[in-house]
Tab-separated table of C-alpha atoms and ligand atoms in Angstrom:
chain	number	residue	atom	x	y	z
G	20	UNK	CA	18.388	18.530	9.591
G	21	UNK	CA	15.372	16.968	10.216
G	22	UNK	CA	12.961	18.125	12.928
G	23	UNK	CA	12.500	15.877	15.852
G	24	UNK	CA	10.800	15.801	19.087
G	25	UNK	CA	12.087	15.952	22.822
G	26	UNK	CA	12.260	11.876	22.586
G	27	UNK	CA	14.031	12.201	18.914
G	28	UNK	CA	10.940	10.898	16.945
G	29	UNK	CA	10.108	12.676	13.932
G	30	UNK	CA	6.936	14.188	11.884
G	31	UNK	CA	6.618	11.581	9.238
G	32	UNK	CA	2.439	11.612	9.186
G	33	UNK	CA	0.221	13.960	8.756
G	34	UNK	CA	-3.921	13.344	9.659
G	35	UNK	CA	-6.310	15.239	8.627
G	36	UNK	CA	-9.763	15.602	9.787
G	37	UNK	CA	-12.069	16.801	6.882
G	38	UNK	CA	-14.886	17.707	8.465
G	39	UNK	CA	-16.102	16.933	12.088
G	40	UNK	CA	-19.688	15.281	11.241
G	41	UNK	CA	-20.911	11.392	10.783
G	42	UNK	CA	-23.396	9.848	9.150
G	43	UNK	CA	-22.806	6.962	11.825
G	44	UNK	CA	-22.561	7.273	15.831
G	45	UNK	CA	-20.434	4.742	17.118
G	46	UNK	CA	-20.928	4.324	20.651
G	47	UNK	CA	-17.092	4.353	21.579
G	48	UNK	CA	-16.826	7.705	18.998
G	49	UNK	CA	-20.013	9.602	19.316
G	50	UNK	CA	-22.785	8.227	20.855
G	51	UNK	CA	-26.285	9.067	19.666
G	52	UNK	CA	-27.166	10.179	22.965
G	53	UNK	CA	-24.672	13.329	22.932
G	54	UNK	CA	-25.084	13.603	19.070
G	55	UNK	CA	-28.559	13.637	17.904
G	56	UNK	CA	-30.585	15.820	15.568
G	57	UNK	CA	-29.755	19.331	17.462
G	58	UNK	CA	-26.591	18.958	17.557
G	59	UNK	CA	-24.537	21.780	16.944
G	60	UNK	CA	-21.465	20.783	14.040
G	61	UNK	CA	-18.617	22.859	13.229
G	62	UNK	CA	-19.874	26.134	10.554
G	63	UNK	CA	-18.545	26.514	7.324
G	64	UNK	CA	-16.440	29.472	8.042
G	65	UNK	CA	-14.168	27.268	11.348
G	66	UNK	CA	-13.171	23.979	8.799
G	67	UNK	CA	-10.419	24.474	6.355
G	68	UNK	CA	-10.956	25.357	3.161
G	69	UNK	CA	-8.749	22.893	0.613
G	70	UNK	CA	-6.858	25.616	-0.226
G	71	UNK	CA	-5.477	26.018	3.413
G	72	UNK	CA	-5.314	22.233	4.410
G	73	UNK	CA	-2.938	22.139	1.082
G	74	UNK	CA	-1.119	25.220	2.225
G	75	UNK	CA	-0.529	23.871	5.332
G	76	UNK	CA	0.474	20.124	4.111
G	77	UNK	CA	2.868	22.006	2.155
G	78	UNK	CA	4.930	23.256	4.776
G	79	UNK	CA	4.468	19.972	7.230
G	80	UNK	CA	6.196	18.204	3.988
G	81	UNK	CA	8.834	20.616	3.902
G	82	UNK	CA	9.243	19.514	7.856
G	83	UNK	CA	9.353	15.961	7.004
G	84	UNK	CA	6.079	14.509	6.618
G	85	UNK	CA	5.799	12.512	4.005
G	86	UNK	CA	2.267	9.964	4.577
G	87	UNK	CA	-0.901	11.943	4.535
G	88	UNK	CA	-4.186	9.973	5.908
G	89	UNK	CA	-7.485	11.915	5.335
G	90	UNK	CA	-10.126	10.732	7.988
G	91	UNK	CA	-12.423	12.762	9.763
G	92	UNK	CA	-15.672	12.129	11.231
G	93	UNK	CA	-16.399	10.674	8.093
G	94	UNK	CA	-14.561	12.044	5.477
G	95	UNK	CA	-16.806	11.165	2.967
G	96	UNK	CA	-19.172	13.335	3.462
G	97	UNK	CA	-16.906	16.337	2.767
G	98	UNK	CA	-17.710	17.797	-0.347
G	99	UNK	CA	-15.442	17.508	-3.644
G	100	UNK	CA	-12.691	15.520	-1.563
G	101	UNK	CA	-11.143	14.122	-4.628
G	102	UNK	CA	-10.164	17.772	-5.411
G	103	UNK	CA	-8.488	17.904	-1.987
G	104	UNK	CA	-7.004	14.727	-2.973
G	105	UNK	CA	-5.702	16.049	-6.306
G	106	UNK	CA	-4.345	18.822	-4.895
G	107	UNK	CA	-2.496	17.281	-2.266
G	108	UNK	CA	-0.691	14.250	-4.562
G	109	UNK	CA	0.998	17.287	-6.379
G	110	UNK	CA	3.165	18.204	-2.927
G	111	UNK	CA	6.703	17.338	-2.818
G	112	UNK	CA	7.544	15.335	-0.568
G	113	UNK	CA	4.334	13.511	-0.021
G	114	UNK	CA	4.556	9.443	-1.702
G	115	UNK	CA	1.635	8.314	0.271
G	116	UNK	CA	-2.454	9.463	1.003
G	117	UNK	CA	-4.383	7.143	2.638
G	118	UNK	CA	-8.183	7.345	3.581
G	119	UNK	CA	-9.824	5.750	6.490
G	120	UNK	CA	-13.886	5.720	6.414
G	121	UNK	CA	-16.619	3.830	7.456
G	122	UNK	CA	-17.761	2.844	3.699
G	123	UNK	CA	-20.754	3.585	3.848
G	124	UNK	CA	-20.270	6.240	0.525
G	125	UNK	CA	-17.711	4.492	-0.642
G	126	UNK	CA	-19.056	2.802	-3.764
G	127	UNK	CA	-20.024	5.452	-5.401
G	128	UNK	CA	-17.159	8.014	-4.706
G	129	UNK	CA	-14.243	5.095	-4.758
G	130	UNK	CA	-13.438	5.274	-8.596
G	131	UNK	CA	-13.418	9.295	-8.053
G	132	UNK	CA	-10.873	8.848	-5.121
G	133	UNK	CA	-8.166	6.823	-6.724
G	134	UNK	CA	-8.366	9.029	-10.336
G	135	UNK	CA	-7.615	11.874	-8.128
G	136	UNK	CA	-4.448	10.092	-5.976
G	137	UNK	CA	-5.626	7.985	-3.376
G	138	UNK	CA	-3.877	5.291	-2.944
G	139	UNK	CA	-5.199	3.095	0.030
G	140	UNK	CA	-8.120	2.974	2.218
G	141	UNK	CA	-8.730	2.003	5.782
G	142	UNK	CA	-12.558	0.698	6.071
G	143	UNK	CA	-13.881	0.545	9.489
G	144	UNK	CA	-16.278	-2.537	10.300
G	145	UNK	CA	-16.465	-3.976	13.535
G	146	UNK	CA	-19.189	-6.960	12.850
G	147	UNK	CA	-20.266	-8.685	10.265
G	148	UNK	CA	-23.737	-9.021	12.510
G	149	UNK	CA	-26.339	-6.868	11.129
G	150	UNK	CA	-27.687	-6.504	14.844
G	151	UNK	CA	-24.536	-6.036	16.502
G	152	UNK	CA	-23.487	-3.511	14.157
G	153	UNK	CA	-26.709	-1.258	14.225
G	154	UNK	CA	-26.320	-1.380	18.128
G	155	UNK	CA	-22.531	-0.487	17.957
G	156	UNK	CA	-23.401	2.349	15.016
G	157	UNK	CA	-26.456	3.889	16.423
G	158	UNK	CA	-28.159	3.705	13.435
G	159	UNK	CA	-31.064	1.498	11.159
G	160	UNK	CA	-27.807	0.850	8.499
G	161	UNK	CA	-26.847	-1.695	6.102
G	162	UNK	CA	-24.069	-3.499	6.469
G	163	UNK	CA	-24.300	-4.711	2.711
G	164	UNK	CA	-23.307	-1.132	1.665
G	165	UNK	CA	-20.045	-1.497	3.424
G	166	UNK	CA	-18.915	-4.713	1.752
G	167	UNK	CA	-19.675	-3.310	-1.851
G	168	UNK	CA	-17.466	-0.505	-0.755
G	169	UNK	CA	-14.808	-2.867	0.287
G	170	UNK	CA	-15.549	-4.300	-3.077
G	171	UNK	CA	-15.560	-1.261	-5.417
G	172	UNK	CA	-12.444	0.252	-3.975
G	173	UNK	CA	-10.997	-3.117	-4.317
G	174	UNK	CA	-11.848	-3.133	-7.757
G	175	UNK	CA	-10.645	0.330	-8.253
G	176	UNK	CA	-7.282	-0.709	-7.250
G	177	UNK	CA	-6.885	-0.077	-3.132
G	178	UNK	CA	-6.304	-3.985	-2.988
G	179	UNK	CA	-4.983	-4.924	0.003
G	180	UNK	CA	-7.537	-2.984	2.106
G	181	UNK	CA	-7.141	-2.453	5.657
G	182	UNK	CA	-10.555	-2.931	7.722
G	183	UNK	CA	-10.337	-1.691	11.133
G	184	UNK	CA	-12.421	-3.476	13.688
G	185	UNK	CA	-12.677	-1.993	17.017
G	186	UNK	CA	-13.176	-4.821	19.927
G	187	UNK	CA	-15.207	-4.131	22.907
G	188	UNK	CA	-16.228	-6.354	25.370
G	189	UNK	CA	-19.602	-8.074	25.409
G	190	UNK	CA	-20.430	-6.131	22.368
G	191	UNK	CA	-17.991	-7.608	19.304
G	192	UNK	CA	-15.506	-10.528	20.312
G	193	UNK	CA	-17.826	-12.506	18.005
G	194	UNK	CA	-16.476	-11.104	15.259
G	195	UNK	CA	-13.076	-11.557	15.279
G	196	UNK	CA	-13.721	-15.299	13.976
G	197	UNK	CA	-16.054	-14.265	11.983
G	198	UNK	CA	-14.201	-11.156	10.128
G	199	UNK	CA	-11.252	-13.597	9.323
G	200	UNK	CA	-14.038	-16.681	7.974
G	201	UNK	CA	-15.565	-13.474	5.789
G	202	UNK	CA	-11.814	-11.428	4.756
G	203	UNK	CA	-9.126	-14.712	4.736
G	204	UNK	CA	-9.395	-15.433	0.982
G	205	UNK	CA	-9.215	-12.164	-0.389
G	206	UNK	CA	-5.871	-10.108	0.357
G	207	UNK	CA	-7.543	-7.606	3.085
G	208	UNK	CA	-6.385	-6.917	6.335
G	209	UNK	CA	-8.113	-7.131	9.176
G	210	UNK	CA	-6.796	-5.066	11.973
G	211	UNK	CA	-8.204	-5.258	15.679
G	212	UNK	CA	-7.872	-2.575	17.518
G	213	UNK	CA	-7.949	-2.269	21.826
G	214	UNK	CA	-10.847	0.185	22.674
G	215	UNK	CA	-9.346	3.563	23.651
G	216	UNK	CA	-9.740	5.951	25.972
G	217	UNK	CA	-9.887	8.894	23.265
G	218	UNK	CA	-11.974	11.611	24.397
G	219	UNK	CA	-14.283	11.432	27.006
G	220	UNK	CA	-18.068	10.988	25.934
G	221	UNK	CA	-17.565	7.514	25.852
G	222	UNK	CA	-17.578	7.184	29.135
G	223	UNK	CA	-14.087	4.577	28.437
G	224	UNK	CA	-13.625	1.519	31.289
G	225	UNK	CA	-10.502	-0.686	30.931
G	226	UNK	CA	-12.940	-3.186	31.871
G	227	UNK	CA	-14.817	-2.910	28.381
G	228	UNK	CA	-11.073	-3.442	26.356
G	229	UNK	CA	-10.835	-6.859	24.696
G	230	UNK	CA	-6.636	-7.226	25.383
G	231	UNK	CA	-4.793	-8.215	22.021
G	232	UNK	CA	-3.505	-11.282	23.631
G	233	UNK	CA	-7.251	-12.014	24.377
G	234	UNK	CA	-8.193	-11.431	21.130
G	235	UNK	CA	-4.584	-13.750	19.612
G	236	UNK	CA	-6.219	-16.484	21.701
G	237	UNK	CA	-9.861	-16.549	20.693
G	238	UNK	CA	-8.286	-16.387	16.985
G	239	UNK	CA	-6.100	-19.334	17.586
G	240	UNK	CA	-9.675	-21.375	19.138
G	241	UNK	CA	-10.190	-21.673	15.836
G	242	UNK	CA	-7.089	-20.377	13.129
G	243	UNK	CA	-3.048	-21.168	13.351
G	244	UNK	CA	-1.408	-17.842	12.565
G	245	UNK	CA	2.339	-17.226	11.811
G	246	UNK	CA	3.783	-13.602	12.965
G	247	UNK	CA	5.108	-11.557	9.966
G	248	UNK	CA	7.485	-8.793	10.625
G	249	UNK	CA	7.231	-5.448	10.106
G	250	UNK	CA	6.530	-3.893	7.027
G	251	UNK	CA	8.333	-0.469	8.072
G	252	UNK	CA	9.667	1.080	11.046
G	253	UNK	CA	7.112	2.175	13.410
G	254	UNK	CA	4.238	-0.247	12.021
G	255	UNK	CA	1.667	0.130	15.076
G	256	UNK	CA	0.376	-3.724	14.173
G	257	UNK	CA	1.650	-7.015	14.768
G	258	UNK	CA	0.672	-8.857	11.814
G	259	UNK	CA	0.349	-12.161	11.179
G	260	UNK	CA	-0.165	-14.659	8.439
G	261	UNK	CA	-3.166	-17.381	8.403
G	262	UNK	CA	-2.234	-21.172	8.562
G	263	UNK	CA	-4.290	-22.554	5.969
G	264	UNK	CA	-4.381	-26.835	5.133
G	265	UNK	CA	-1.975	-26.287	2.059
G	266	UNK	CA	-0.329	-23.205	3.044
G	267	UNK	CA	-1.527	-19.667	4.023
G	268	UNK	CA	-4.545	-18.002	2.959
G	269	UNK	CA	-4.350	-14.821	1.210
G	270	UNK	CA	-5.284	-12.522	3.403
G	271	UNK	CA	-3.937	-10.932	6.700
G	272	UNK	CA	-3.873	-10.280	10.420
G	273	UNK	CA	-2.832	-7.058	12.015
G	274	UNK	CA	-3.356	-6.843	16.208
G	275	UNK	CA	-2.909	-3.292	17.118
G	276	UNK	CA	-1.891	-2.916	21.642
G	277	UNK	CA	-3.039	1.072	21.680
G	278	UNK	CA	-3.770	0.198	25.471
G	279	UNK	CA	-1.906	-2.833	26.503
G	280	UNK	CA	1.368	-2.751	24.364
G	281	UNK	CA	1.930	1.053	23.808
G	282	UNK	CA	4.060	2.164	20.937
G	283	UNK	CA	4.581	5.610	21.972
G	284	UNK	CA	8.349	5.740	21.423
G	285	UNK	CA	7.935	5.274	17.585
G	286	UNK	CA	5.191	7.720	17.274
G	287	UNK	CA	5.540	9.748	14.112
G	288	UNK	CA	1.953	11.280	13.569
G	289	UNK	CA	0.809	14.755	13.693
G	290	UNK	CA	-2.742	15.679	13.369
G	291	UNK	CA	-4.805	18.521	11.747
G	292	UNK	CA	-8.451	18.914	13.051
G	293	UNK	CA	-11.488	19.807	10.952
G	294	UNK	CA	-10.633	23.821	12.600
G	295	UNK	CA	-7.175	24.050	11.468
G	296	UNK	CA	-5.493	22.956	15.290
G	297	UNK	CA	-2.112	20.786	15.071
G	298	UNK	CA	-2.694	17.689	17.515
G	299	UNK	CA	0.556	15.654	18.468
G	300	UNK	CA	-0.997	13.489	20.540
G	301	UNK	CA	-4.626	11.417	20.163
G	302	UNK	CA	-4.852	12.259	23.940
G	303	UNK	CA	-4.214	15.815	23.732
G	304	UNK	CA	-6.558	18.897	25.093
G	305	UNK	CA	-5.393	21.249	23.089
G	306	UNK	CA	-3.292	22.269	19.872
G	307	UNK	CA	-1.726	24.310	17.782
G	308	UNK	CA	-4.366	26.798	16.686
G	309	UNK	CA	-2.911	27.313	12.830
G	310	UNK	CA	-6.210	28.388	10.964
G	311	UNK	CA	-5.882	31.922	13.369
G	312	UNK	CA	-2.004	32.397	11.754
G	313	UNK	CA	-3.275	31.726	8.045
G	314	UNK	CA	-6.331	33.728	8.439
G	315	UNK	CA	-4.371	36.412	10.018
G	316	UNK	CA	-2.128	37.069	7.174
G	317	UNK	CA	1.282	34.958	8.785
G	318	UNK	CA	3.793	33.995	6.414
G	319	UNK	CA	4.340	30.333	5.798
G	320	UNK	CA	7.880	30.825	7.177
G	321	UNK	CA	6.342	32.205	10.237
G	322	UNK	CA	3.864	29.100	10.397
G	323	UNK	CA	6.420	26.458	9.488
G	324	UNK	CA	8.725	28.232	12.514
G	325	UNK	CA	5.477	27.751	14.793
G	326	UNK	CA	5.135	24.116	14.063
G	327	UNK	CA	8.677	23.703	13.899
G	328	UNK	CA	8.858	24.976	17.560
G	329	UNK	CA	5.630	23.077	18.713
G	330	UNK	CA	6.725	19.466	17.433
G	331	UNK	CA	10.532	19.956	18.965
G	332	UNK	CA	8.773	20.793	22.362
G	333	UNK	CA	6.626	17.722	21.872
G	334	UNK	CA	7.358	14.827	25.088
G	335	UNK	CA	3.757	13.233	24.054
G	336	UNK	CA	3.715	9.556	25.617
G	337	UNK	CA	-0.139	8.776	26.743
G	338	UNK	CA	0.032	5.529	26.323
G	339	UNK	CA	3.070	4.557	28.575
G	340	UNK	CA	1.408	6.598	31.097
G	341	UNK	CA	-2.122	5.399	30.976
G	342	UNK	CA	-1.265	3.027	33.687
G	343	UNK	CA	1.200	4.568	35.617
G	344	UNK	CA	-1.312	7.597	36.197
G	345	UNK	CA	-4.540	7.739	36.648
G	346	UNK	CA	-4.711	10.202	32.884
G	347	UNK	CA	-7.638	8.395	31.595
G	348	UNK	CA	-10.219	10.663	33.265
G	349	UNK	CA	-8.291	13.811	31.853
G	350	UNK	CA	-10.310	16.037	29.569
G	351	UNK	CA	-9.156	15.233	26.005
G	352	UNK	CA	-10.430	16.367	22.430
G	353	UNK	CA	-12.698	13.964	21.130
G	354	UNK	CA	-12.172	10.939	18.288
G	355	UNK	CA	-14.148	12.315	15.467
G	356	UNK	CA	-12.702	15.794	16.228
G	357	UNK	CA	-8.992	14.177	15.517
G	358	UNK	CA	-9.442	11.712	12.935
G	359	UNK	CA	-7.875	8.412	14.783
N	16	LIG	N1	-15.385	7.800	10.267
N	16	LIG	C1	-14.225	7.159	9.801
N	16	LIG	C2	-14.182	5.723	10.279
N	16	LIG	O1	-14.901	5.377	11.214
N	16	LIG	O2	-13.391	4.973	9.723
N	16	LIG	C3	-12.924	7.863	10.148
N	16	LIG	C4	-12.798	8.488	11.482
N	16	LIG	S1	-12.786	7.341	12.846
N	16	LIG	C5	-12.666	8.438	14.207
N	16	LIG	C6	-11.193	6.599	12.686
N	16	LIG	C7	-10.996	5.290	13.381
N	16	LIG	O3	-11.042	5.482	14.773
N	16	LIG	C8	-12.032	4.233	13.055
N	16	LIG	O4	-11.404	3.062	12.571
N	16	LIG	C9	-12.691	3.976	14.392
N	16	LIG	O5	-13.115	2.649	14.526
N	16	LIG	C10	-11.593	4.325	15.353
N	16	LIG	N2	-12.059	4.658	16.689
N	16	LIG	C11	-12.969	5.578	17.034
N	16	LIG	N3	-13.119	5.616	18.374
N	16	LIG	C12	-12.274	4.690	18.888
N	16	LIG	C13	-11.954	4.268	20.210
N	16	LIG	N4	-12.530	4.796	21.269
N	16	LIG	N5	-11.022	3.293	20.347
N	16	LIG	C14	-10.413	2.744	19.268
N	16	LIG	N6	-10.652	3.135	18.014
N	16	LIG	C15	-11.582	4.076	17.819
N	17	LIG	FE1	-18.268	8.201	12.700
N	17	LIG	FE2	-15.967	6.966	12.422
N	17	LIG	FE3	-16.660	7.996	14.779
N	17	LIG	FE4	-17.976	5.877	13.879
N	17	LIG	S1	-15.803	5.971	14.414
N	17	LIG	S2	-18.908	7.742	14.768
N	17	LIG	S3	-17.967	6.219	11.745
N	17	LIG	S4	-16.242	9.132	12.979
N	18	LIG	FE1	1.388	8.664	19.836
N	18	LIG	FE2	0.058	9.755	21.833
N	18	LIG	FE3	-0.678	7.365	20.887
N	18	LIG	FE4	1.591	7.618	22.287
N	18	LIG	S1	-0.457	7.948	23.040
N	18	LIG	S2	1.311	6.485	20.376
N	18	LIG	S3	2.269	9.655	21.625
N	18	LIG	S4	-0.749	9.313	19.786
């Protein structure tokens, strides 16, 4: 029987967090004022070793996961990932590992990725405005180096890509007209995502989230868009199509309510961070701590009973409750600790 959760949902995705640092510091993520030179990252010895994220992605597939996403802080910048990558597409069970990344290092490792398994990647890019996007990353970057990533693991075969672009107000709305002018020919989709409370050193305001009916309506100022439907059960995104004069353009529209249209009742993902803790919920304070049962010597029937036991207990719904209480203010482990 398959293992389900207090509110019958089941473990279908697994996130992993490779490691916990960034070459970027997004303001809404990890803002350079918290994480600057001195900052102290996770050590060696408290991240997974590949050999333990596969052990444990073993036994969540033998639970029922079957989509992996890798993701971090950026995930890039672990070491060797394509042998994590390798080692994971040989897991029964598993017919899908994504990658989600800022792009940054993704034109030179892209070719690596997809020899090794990969077989989509997420690119996040809020702006297509040099100076909007240096403010929003906290650093002197290029945005140039992102769309040659977009390009290279396009021409490595990750066609469509998903590119994730956070809205905030008075910082982005800009470029949600201008994302779709730059992305509607090719067959990328461009996915705009409510700001979210995750964590709390970003200081989160409702009054900073761009709704996704606000952002429907500044795209129709400009574009006609036709909804699609769902490509599978549980798809977080209503997507759309793009009207164009003599039919619709290639690419695609997906508008993802985290804040104003919660989707907490078809909420399949679990969540692995960088120091081996099982996460059920992107608002949690606390997991599962399952690097201290493989380092202790436990038995992967013993850990597989753990997580078994964890995810049946699980009544996670954030989200719905957002509003009803006032949770946002609750301490919560942080965005580039849990991957997104
Ligand atoms: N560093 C990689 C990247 O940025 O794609 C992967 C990790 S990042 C934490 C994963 C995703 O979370 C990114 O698409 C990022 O834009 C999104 N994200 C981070 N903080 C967010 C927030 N407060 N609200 C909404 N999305 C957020
Ligand atoms: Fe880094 Fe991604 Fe967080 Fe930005 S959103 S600081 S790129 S982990
Ligand atoms: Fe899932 Fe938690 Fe987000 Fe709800 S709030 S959709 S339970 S991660």
């Amino acid at each position: 029987m398959s293992l389900t959760d207090k509110y019958n949902r089941p473990i279908k995705d697994l996130r992993i967090s490779v490691t916990d640092r960034c070459n970027f510091r997004c303001s809404y993520c990890m803002p350079a004022e918290i994480y600057g030179e001195s900052y102290k990252f996770l050590p060696k010895e408290k991240i997974l070793t590949f050999e333990e994220i596969t052990r444990l992605t073993k036994i969540f597939a033998e639970l029922g996961v079957t989509r992996i996403r890798i993701t971090g802080g950026e995930p890039l910048l672990r070491k060797d990932l394509s042998i994590l990558i390798n080692q994971l597409t040989s897991i029964k069970n598993i017919s899908d590992i994504s990658l989600t990344t800022n792009g940054f290092l993704l034109e030179k490792s892209v070719e690596e990725l997809v020899k090794s398994g990969l077989k989509r990647v997420t690119v996040s890019l809020d702006t297509l405005d040099q100076k909007i996007f240096n403010q929003i990353n906290g650093r002197n970057l290029k945005i140039s180096k992102i769309l040659s990533g977009i390009e290279s693991a396009s021409n490595a075969g990750l066609s469509p890509i998903k590119i994730n672009c956070v809205i905030k107000k008075n910082i982005n709305e800009n470029s949600i007209l201008s994302l779709i002018d730059h992305f509607k020919n090719t067959k990328n989709i461009i996915r705009y995502i409510e700001y979210m409370d995750v964590g709390n050193v970003n200081k989160w305001d409702l009054s900073e989230v761009v709704s996704s009916k606000k952002i429907l309506e500044i795209i129709k100022t400009k574009y006609s868009v036709k909804p699609l439907s769902a490509s599978f059960k549980g798809e977080v995104a209503n997507r759309y199509s793009i009207v164009s004069e003599n039919g619709i353009y290639k690419g695609e529209i997906g508008i993802i309510s985290s804040v104003t249209n919660p989707f907490c009742s078809n909420c399949t993902r679990s969540r692995l961070t960088t120091d081996g803790k099982l996460v059920t919920c992107l608002f949690s304070n606390s997991g599962l701590d399952l690097k201290k049962e493989l380092r202790k010597g436990s038995s992967n029937d013993f850990i597989k009973s753990l997580i078994k036991d964890y995810w049946s207990k699980r009544t996670d719904r954030y989200s719905e409750l957002r509003s009803k209480k006032n949770v946002s203010k609750n301490k919560k482990i942080e965005m580039y600790q849990l991957g997104g």
